[in-house]
Each structure stands twice: as C-alpha cells, then as structure tokens.
Amino acid sequence: MNFELLPVVLFATIFPIVIGLFLRLPRLLIEIKENKQWTFDWVKFIAIALPSLYIISMSILPFLQLGEGSIKIPEIIMVGSPTIQIIASVVFGYILLDSLKK
C-alpha cells in the first residue's frame, strides 16, 4: 500500500493561507463599502509577501517531481519545525489582501 504525502503537505500549506485571508477579510469588507479607487501596494507585496511565498514554495518543492534533486532547499526549512511554514503561510494570506488598498 502506498501513501501519498503530497496532498497532506498541500493541505498543511494552503490551510494557513486561508486562515490569513480570513483574518484580513473583515477589514477588507469595511474598505469595500467605501467608494474609493482601488490600488495595489507593490512595495508591501514585494517586501513581505514574496519572501513568505519563497518559504512556502521551499516547503512544498521536495515533495514534487520538479524539485526532487535539482533545487537546493535551505536546511532551516527542511529540518525546522512546521512553525516556520505556518507563520509564512498566514502572513502571505494576510498580506495578499492587505496589499489591496482603497
């Protein structure tokens, strides 16, 4: 019997992103009620969201066929506890919605 680890890893990565989105959602709904022009904060997205996306992708790549031997994964992500990935995922979800500004 074979056990597929990829669905478990994807769920463990995507679920905290959804939690981060839900943490920012009430504030976003309040901002939607205001009638202003929407903008996107590129500086916040590049400075905060992209490094957290890097951490998230480095935690998924070892389980994909693409990253089995070709990409060097930082040791802190591989050996460290899943807390790093969870925090990065929540931050990514929150900043994704926080970058949308009115």
Coordinates of N, CA and C in Angstrom, one line a residue, residues 18-65:
V18 N -5.4 30.3 3.9 CA -6.8 30.6 4.0 C -7.1 31.3 5.4
I19 N -6.5 30.8 6.4 CA -6.6 31.5 7.7 C -6.2 32.9 7.7
G20 N -5.0 33.2 7.0 CA -4.6 34.6 6.9 C -5.5 35.4 6.1
L21 N -6.1 34.8 5.0 CA -7.1 35.6 4.3 C -8.3 35.9 5.1
F22 N -8.8 34.9 5.9 CA -9.9 35.2 6.8 C -9.6 36.2 7.9
L23 N -8.4 36.3 8.3 CA -8.0 37.3 9.4 C -8.1 38.7 8.8
R24 N -7.9 38.9 7.5 CA -7.9 40.2 6.9 C -9.3 40.5 6.3
L25 N -10.1 39.5 6.1 CA -11.4 39.7 5.4 C -12.3 40.7 6.0
P26 N -12.5 40.8 7.4 CA -13.4 41.8 7.9 C -13.0 43.2 7.6
R27 N -11.7 43.5 7.7 CA -11.3 44.8 7.4 C -11.4 45.1 5.9
L28 N -11.2 44.1 5.0 CA -11.4 44.3 3.6 C -12.9 44.6 3.3
L29 N -13.8 43.9 4.0 CA -15.2 44.2 3.7 C -15.6 45.6 4.1
I30 N -15.0 46.1 5.2 CA -15.2 47.5 5.6 C -14.7 48.5 4.5
E31 N -13.5 48.2 4.0 CA -12.9 49.0 3.0 C -13.7 49.0 1.7
I32 N -14.4 47.8 1.4 CA -15.2 47.7 0.2 C -16.4 48.7 0.2
K33 N -16.9 48.9 1.4 CA -18.1 49.8 1.5 C -17.8 51.2 1.2
E34 N -16.5 51.6 1.3 CA -16.1 53.0 1.0 C -16.0 53.0 -0.6
N35 N -16.4 54.2 -1.1 CA -16.3 54.4 -2.5 C -15.1 55.1 -3.0
K36 N -14.0 54.4 -3.1 CA -12.7 55.0 -3.5 C -12.1 54.1 -4.6
Q37 N -11.1 54.6 -5.2 CA -10.4 53.8 -6.3 C -9.5 52.8 -5.6
W38 N -9.5 51.6 -6.2 CA -8.6 50.5 -5.7 C -7.2 50.7 -6.2
T39 N -6.2 50.4 -5.3 CA -4.8 50.3 -5.7 C -4.2 49.1 -5.2
F40 N -3.0 48.8 -5.6 CA -2.2 47.6 -5.1 C -0.9 48.1 -4.6
D41 N -0.6 47.8 -3.3 CA 0.7 48.2 -2.7 C 1.8 47.2 -3.1
W42 N 2.5 47.5 -4.1 CA 3.6 46.7 -4.6 C 4.7 46.5 -3.7
V43 N 5.0 47.6 -3.0 CA 6.2 47.6 -2.0 C 5.9 46.6 -0.9
K44 N 4.7 46.6 -0.3 CA 4.4 45.7 0.7 C 4.4 44.3 0.2
F45 N 3.8 44.1 -1.0 CA 3.8 42.7 -1.6 C 5.1 42.2 -1.8
I46 N 6.0 43.0 -2.4 CA 7.4 42.5 -2.7 C 8.2 42.3 -1.5
A47 N 8.1 43.2 -0.5 CA 8.9 43.2 0.7 C 8.5 42.1 1.7
I48 N 7.2 41.8 1.7 CA 6.7 40.8 2.8 C 6.2 39.5 2.2
A49 N 5.3 39.7 1.1 CA 4.6 38.5 0.6 C 5.6 37.6 -0.2
L50 N 6.4 38.2 -1.0 CA 7.3 37.3 -1.8 C 8.3 36.5 -1.0
P51 N 8.9 37.1 0.1 CA 9.8 36.2 0.9 C 9.0 35.1 1.6
S52 N 7.8 35.4 2.0 CA 7.0 34.3 2.6 C 6.5 33.3 1.6
L53 N 6.3 33.7 0.4 CA 6.0 32.8 -0.7 C 7.2 31.9 -1.0
Y54 N 8.4 32.5 -0.9 CA 9.6 31.7 -1.1 C 9.7 30.5 0.0
I55 N 9.4 30.9 1.2 CA 9.4 29.9 2.3 C 8.4 28.8 2.0
I56 N 7.2 29.2 1.6 CA 6.1 28.3 1.3 C 6.5 27.4 0.2
S57 N 7.0 27.9 -0.9 CA 7.4 27.1 -2.0 C 8.5 26.1 -1.7
M58 N 9.5 26.6 -0.9 CA 10.6 25.7 -0.5 C 10.1 24.6 0.4
S59 N 9.0 24.7 1.1 CA 8.5 23.6 1.9 C 7.7 22.6 1.0
I60 N 7.2 23.0 -0.1 CA 6.4 22.1 -1.0 C 7.3 21.4 -2.0
L61 N 8.3 22.1 -2.5 CA 9.2 21.6 -3.6 C 9.8 20.2 -3.4
P62 N 10.2 19.8 -2.2 CA 10.8 18.5 -2.0 C 9.8 17.4 -2.3
F63 N 8.5 17.6 -2.2 CA 7.5 16.6 -2.5 C 7.0 16.6 -3.9
L64 N 7.5 17.5 -4.7 CA 7.1 17.5 -6.1 C 8.2 16.8 -7.0
Q65 N 7.9 16.3 -8.1 CA 8.9 15.7 -9.0 C 9.8 16.8 -9.5

